[in-house]
Short mmCIF file of C-alpha atoms and ligand atoms in Angstrom, two decimals:
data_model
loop_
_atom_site.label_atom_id
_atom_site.label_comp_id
_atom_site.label_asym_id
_atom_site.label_seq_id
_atom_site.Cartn_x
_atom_site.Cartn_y
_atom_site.Cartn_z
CA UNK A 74 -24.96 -10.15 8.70
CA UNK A 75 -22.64 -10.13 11.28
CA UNK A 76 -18.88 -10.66 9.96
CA UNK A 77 -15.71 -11.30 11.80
CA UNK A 78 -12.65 -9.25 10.84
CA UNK A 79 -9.17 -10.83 12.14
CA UNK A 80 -6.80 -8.26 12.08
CA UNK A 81 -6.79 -4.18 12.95
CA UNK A 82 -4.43 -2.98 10.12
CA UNK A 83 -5.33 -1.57 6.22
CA UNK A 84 -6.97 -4.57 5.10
CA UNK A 85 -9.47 -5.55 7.97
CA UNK A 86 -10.38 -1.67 8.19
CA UNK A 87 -10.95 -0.92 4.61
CA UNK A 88 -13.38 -4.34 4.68
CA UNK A 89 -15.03 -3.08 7.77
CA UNK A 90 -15.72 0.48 6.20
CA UNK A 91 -16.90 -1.17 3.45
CA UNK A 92 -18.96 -3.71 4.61
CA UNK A 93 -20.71 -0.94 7.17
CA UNK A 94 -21.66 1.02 3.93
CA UNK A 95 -23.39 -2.22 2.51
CA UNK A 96 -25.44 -2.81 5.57
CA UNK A 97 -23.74 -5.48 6.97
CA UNK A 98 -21.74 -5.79 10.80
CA UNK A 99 -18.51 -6.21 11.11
CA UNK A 100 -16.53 -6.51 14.21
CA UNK A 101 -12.84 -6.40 14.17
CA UNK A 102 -10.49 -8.21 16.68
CA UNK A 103 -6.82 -7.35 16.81
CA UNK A 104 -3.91 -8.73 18.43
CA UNK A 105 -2.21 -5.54 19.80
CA UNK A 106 -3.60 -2.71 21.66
CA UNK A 107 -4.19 -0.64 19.13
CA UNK A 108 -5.39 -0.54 14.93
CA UNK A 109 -2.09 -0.02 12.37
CA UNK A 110 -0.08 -1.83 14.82
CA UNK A 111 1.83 -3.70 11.89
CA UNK A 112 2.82 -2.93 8.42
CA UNK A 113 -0.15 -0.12 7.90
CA UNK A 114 1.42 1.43 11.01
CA UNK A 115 3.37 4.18 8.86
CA UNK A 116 2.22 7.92 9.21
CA UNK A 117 3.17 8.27 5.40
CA UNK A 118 2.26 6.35 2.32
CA UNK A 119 2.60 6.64 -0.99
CA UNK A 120 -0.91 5.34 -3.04
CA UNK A 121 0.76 4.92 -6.62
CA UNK A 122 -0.95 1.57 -8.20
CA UNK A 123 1.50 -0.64 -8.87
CA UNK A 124 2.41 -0.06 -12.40
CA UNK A 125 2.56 -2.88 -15.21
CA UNK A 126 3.89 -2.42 -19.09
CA UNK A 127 1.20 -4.37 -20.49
CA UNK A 128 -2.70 -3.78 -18.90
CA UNK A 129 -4.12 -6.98 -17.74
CA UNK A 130 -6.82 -8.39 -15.37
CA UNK A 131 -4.45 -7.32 -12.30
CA UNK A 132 -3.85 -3.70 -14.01
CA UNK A 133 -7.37 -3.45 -13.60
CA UNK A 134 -7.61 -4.07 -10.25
CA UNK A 135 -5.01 -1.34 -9.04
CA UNK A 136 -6.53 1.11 -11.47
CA UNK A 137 -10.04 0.43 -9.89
CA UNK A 138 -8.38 0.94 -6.34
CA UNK A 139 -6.67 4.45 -7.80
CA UNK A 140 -9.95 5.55 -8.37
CA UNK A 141 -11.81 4.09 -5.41
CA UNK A 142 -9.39 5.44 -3.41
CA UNK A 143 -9.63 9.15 -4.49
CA UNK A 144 -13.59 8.83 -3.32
CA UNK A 145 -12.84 7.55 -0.42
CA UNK A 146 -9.85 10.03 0.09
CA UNK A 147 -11.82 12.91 -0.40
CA UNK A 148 -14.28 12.10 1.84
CA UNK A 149 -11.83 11.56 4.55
CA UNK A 150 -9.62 14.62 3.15
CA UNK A 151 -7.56 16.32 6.68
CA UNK A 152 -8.10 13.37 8.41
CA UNK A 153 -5.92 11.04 7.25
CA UNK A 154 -3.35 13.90 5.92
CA UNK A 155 -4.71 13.44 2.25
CA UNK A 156 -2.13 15.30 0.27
CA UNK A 157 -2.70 14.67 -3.61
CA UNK A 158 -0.09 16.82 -4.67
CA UNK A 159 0.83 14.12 -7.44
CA UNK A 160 3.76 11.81 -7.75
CA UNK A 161 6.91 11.34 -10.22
CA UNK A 162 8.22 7.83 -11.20
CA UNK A 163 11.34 8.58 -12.14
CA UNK A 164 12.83 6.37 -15.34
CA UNK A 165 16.27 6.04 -14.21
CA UNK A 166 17.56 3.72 -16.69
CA UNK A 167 16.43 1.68 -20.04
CA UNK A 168 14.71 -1.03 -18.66
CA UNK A 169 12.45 1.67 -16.73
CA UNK A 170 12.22 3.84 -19.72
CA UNK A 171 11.05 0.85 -21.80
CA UNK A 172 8.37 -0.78 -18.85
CA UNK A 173 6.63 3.05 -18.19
CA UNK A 174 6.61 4.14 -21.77
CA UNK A 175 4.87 1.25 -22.60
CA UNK A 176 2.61 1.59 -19.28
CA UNK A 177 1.69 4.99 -20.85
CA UNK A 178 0.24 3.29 -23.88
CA UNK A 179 -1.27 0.32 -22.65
CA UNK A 180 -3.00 1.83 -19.47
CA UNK A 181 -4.81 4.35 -21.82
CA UNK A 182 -5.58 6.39 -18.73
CA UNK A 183 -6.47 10.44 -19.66
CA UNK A 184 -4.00 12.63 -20.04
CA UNK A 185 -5.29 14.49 -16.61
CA UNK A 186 -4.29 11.09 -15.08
CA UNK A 187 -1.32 9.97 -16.65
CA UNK A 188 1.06 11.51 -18.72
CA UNK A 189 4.77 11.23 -19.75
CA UNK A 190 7.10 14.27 -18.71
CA UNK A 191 10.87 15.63 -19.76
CA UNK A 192 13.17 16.09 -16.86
CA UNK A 193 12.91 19.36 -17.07
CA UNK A 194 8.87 19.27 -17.44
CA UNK A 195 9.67 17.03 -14.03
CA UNK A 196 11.56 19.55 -12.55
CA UNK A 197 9.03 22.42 -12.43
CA UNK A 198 6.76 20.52 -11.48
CA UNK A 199 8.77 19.40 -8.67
CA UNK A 200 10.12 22.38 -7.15
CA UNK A 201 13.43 20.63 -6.94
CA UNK A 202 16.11 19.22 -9.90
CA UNK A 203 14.99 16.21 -11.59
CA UNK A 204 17.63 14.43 -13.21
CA UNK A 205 15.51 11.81 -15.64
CA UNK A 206 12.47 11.50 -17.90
CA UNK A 207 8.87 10.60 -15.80
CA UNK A 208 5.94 9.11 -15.61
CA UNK A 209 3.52 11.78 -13.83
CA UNK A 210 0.16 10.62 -12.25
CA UNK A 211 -1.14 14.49 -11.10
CA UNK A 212 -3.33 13.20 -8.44
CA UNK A 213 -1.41 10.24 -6.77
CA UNK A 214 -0.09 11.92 -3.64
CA UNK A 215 0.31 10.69 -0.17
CA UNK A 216 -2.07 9.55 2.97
CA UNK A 217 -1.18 8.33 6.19
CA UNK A 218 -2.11 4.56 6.72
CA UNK A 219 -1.90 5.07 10.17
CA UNK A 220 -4.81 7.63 10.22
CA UNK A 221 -6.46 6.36 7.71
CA UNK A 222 -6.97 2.58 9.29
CA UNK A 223 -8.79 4.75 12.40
CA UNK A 224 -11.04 6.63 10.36
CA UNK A 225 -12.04 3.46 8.43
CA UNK A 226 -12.74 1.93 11.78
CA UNK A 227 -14.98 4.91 12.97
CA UNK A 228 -17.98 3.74 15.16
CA UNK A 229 -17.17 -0.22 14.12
CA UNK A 230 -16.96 -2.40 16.80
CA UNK A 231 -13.25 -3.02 17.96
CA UNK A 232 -11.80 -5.61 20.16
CA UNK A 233 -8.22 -4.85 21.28
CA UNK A 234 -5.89 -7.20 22.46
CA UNK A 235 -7.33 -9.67 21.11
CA UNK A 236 -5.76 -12.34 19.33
CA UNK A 237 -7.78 -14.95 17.84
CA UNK A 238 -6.17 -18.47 17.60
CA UNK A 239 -9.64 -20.33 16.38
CA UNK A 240 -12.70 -19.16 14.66
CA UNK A 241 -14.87 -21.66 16.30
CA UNK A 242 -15.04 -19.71 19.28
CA UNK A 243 -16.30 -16.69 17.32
CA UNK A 244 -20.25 -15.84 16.75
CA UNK A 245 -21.01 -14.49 13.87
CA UNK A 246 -21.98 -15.64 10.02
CA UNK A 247 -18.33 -15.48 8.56
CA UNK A 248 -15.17 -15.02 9.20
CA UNK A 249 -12.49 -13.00 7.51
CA UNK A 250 -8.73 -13.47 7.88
CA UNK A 251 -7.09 -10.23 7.60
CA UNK A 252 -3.89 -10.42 9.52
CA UNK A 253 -0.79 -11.01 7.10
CA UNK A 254 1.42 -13.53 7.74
CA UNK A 255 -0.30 -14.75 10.62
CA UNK A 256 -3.18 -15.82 8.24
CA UNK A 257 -0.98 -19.09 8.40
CA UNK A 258 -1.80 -19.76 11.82
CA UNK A 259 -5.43 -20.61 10.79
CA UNK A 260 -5.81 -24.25 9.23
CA UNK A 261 -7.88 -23.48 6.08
CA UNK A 262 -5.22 -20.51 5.22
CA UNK A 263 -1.98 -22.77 6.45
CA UNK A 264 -0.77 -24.15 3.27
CA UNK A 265 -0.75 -20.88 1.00
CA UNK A 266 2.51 -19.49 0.08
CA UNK A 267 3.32 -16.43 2.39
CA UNK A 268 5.86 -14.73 3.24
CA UNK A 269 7.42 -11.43 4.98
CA UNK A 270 9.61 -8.76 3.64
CA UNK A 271 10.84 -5.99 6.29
CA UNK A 272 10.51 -2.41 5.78
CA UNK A 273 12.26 0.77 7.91
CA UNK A 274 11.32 3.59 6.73
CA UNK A 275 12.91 7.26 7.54
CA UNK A 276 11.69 10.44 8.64
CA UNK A 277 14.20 12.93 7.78
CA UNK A 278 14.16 16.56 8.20
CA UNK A 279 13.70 19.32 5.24
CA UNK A 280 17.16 20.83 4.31
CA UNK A 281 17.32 24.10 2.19
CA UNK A 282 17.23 22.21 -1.01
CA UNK A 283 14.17 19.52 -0.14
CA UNK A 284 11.99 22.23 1.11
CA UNK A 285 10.93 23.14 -2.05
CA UNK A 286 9.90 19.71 -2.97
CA UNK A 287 6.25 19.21 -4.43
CA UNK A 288 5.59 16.01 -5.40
CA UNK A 289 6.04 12.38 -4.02
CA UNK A 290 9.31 10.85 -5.63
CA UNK A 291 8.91 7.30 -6.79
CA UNK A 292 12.36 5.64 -7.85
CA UNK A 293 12.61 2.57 -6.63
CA UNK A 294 12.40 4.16 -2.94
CA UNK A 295 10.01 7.13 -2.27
CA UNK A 296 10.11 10.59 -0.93
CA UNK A 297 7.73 13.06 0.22
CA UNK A 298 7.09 16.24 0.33
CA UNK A 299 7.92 17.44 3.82
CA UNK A 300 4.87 17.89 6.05
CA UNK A 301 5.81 19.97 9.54
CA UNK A 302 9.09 20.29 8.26
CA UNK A 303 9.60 16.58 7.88
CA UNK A 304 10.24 14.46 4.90
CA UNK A 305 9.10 10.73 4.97
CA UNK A 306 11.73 8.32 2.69
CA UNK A 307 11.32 4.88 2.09
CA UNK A 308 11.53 2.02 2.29
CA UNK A 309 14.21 -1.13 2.46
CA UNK A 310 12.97 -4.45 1.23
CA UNK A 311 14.20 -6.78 2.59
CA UNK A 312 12.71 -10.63 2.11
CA UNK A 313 15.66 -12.09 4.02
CA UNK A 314 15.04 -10.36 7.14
CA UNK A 315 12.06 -10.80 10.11
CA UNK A 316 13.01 -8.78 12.64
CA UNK A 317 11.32 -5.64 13.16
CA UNK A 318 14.66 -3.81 15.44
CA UNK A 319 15.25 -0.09 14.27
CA UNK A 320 18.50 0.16 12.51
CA UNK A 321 20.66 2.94 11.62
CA UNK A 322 22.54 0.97 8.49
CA UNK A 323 18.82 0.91 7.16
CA UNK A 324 18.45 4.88 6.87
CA UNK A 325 21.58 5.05 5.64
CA UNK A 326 20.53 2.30 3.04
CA UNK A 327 17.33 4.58 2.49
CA UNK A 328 19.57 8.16 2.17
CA UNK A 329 22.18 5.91 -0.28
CA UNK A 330 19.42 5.08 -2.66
CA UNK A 331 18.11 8.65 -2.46
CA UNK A 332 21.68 9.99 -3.37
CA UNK A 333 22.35 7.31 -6.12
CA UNK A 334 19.21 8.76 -8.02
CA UNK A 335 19.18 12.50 -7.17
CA UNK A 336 23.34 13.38 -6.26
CA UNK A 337 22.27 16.79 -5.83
CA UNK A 338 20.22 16.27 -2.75
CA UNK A 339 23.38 14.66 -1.11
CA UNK A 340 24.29 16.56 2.23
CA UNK A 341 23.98 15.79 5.73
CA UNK A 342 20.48 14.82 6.57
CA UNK A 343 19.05 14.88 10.24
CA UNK A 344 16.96 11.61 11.02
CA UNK A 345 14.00 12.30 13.52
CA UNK A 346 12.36 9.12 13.46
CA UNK A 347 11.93 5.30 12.06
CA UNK A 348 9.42 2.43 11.85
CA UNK A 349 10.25 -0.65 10.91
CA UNK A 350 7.68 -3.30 10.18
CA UNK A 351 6.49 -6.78 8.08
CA UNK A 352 4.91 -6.45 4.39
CA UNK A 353 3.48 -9.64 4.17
CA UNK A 354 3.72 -10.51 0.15
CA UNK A 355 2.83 -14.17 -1.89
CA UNK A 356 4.83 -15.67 -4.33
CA UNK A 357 3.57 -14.08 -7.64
CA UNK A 358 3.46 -10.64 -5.23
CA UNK A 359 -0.09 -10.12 -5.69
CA UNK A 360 -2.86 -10.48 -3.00
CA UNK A 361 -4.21 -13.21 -1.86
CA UNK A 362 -7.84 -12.54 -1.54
CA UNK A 363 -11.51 -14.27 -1.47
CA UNK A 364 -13.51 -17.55 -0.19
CA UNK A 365 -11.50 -20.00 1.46
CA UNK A 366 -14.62 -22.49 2.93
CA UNK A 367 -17.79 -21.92 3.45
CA UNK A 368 -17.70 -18.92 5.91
CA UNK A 369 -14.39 -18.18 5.89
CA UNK A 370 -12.41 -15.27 3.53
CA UNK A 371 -9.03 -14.09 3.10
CA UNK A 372 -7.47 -10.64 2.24
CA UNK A 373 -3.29 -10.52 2.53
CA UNK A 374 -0.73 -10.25 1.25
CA UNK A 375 -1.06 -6.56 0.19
CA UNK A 376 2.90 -6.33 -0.58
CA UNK A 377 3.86 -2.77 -1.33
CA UNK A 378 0.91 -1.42 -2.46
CA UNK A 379 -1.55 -2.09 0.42
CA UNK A 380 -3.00 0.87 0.65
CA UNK A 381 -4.89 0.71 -2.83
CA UNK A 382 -5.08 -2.99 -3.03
CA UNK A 383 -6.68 -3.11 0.16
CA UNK A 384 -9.83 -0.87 -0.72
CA UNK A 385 -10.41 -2.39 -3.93
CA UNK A 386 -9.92 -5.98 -2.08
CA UNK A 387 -12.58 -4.87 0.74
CA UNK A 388 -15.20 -3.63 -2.20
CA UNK A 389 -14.45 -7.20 -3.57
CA UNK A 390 -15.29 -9.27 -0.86
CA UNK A 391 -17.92 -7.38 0.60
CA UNK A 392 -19.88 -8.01 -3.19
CA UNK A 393 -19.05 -11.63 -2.49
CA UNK A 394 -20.27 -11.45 1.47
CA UNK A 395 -23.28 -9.49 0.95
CA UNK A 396 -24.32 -10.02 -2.39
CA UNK A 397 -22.83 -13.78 -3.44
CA UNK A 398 -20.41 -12.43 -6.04
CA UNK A 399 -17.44 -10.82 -6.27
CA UNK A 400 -18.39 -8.29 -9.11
CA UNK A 401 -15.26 -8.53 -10.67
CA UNK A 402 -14.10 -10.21 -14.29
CA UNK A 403 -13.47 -14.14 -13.62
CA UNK A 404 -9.50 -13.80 -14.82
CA UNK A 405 -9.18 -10.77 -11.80
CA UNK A 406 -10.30 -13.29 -9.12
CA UNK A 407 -8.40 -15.79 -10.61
CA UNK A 408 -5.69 -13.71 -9.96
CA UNK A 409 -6.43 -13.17 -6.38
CA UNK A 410 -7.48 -16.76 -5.55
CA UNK A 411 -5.38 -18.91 -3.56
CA UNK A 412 -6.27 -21.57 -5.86
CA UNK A 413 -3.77 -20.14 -8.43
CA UNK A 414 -0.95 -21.71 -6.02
CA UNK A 415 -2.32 -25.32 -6.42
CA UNK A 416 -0.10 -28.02 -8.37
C1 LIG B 232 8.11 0.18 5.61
C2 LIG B 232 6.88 0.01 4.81
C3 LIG B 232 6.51 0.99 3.90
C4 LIG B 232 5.34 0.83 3.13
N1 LIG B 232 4.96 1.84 2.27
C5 LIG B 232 3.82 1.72 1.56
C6 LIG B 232 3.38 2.77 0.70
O1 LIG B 232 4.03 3.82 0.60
N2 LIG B 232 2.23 2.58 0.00
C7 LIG B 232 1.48 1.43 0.09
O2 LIG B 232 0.44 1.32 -0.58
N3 LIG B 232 1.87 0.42 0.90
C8 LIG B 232 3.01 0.55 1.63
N4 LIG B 232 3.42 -0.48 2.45
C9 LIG B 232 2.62 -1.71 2.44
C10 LIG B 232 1.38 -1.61 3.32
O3 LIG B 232 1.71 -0.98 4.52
C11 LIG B 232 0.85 -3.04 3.57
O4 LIG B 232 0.56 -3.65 2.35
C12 LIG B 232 -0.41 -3.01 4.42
O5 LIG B 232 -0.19 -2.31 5.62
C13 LIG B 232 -0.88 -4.42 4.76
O6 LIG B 232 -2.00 -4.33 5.58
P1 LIG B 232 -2.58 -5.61 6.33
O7 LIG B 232 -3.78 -5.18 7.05
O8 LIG B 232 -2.69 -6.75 5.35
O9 LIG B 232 -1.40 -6.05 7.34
P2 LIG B 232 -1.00 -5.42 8.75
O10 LIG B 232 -1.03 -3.95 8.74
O11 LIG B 232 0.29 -6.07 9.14
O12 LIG B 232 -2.19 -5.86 9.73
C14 LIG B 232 -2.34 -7.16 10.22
C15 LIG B 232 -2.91 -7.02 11.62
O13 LIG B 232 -3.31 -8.29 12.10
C16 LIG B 232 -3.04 -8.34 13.48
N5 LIG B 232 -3.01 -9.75 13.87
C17 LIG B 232 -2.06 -10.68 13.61
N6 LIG B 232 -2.44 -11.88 14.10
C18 LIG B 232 -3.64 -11.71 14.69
C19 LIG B 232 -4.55 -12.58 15.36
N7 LIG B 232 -4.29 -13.88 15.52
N8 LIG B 232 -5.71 -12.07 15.86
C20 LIG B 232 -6.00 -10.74 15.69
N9 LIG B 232 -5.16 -9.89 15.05
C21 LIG B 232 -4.02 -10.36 14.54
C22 LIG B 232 -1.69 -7.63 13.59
O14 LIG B 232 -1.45 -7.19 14.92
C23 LIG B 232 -1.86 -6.49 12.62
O15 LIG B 232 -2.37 -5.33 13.23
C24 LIG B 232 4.55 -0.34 3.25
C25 LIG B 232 4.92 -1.32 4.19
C26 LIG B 232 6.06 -1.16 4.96
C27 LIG B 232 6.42 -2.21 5.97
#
């Protein structure tokens, strides 16, 4: 079965590496002249799954793409800069405390997986001070998207520069929209309810203090470990905003929420580098993924957690490509349908 992929970034990948695996043929065409040319462009990304107090169908769904992802990960392990050295959600204030102590309970994951920790439990296992009470998940960690977009395309046919503004034109048994926003150029995807949110993120350099750091930071924004003497921090969100221009109010905005969490990493920080890109997110925040017509799919609107909810996306519609069903509980693709937008 020969299958269509529009779009080159973490979603048509992961559904290309996937659909290889299951003996199918996918092709991917992409708009720029290279893959990860849009929001999976980043060489550092945090794979946390997005965490909920209660566990429901769409719990499920990231927790399936933690796990499929640390497969996957492994296999791939230098490659794409896999560095599972665990990550810290910090609970900086009641309404945080409240959501990821309940989280703990309701996501019932093992303790090897999930576990609360004290700030100063946080702080050894940081290398650095922590100042609040944690959620830990010991083998969350960090991958570059960038990379990890390339491998999934290994020996897949690409086409490059190539935008595609009809699906007629295309041979092939189905098609798959995979290209954010722009999934609203195409006339059985134009009336679902997408938009963009801009991101910048910040590569700073290691000072005396962050050097010791071991774990990703999540606290609203995220920090990394330093790799080559470099720290990734992240990101601004901003919905209002759809330019993709490098601005230097945006790592200050970046280095501000860093300071307002942890004051003793305040200092003077040198900034080496930038991206800035386009999340592209729905209304509820969660994907928008499956059949749209006959031969025609859809997987967007990854938000901030594309590179989990990609994988477990691509495993989902390559069950309902190849095999005629998405293998997931009827409430999950519920979820994910673009149906849920109707009325
Ligand atoms: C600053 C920032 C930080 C982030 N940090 C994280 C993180 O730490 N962890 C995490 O999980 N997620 C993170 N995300 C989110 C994640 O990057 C996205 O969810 C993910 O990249 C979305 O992938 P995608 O393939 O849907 O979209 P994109 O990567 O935008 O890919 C869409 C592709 O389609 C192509 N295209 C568009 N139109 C056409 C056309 N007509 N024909 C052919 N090709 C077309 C585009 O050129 C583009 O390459 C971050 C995002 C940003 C912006």
């Amino acid at each position: 079965m020969r299958v269509n992929i529009i779009g080159g970034g973490l979603a048509g990948c992961a559904l290309a590496y996937v659909l290889k695996n299951n003996g199918a043929e996918p092709v991917i065409y992409e708009a720029s002249s290279c893959l990860a040319a849009g929001a999976s462009g980043n060489d550092v990304g945090l794979y946390n799954p997005r965490l909920s107090a209660q566990f429901d169908g769409m719990s499920q769904f990231y927790s399936d793409g933690f796990f499929q992802a640390l497969e996957v990960f492994e296999h791939f392990g230098d490659a794409i800069d896999w560095n599972p050295c665990g990550a810290l959600t910090l609970m900086t204030n009641e309404r945080r405390i409240k959501r990821f102590r309940k989280t703990m309970v309701s996501w019932d994951w093992s303790g090897d997986d999930m576990c609360l920790v004290s700030a100063q439990e946080a702080t050894e296992i940081a290398g650095i001070e922590i100042p609040n009470e944690c959620l830990y998940l010991p083998r969350s960690g960090n991958i570059s998207p960038k990379k990890i977009c390339h491998e999934y395309a290994r020996g897949i046919e690409v086409h490059l520069n190539h935008a595609v503004d009809g699906l007629d034109a295309l041979e092939g048994d189905v098609s798959v929209l995979a290209c954010g926003v722009a999934c609203l150029g195409f006339e059985v995807a134009a009336r679902i309810p997408l938009k963009t949110v801009r991101g910048q993120v910040s590569y700073v350099a290691q000072t005396e203090v962050t050097k010791d750091l071991k774990v990703a930071l999540s606290y609203g924004g995220h920090f990394a470990p330093a790799r080559d003497g470099v720290h990734c921090l992240g990101s601004t969100f901003q919905p209002w905003e759809e330019r993709s221009d490098l601005r230097d109010e945006d790592d200050l905005a970046n280095l501000e929420k860093l300071f307002s969490v942890f004051p003793n990493l305040e200092g003077n920080y040198n900034i080496t580098d930038r991206r800035a890109a386009m999340r592209t997110t729905s209304r509820d925040h969660f994907p928008v993924i499956g059949q749209l017509s006959d031969d025609v799919y859809i997987s967007t609107a990854h938000g901030s957690y594309g590179i989990l909810s990609s994988l477990v996306s691509a495993n989902i519609l390559s069950n309902s490509i190849v095999n005629g069903g998405y293998g997931v509980s009827e409430e999950i693709a519920a979820a994910l349908s673009f149906t849920r937008f109707k009325g």
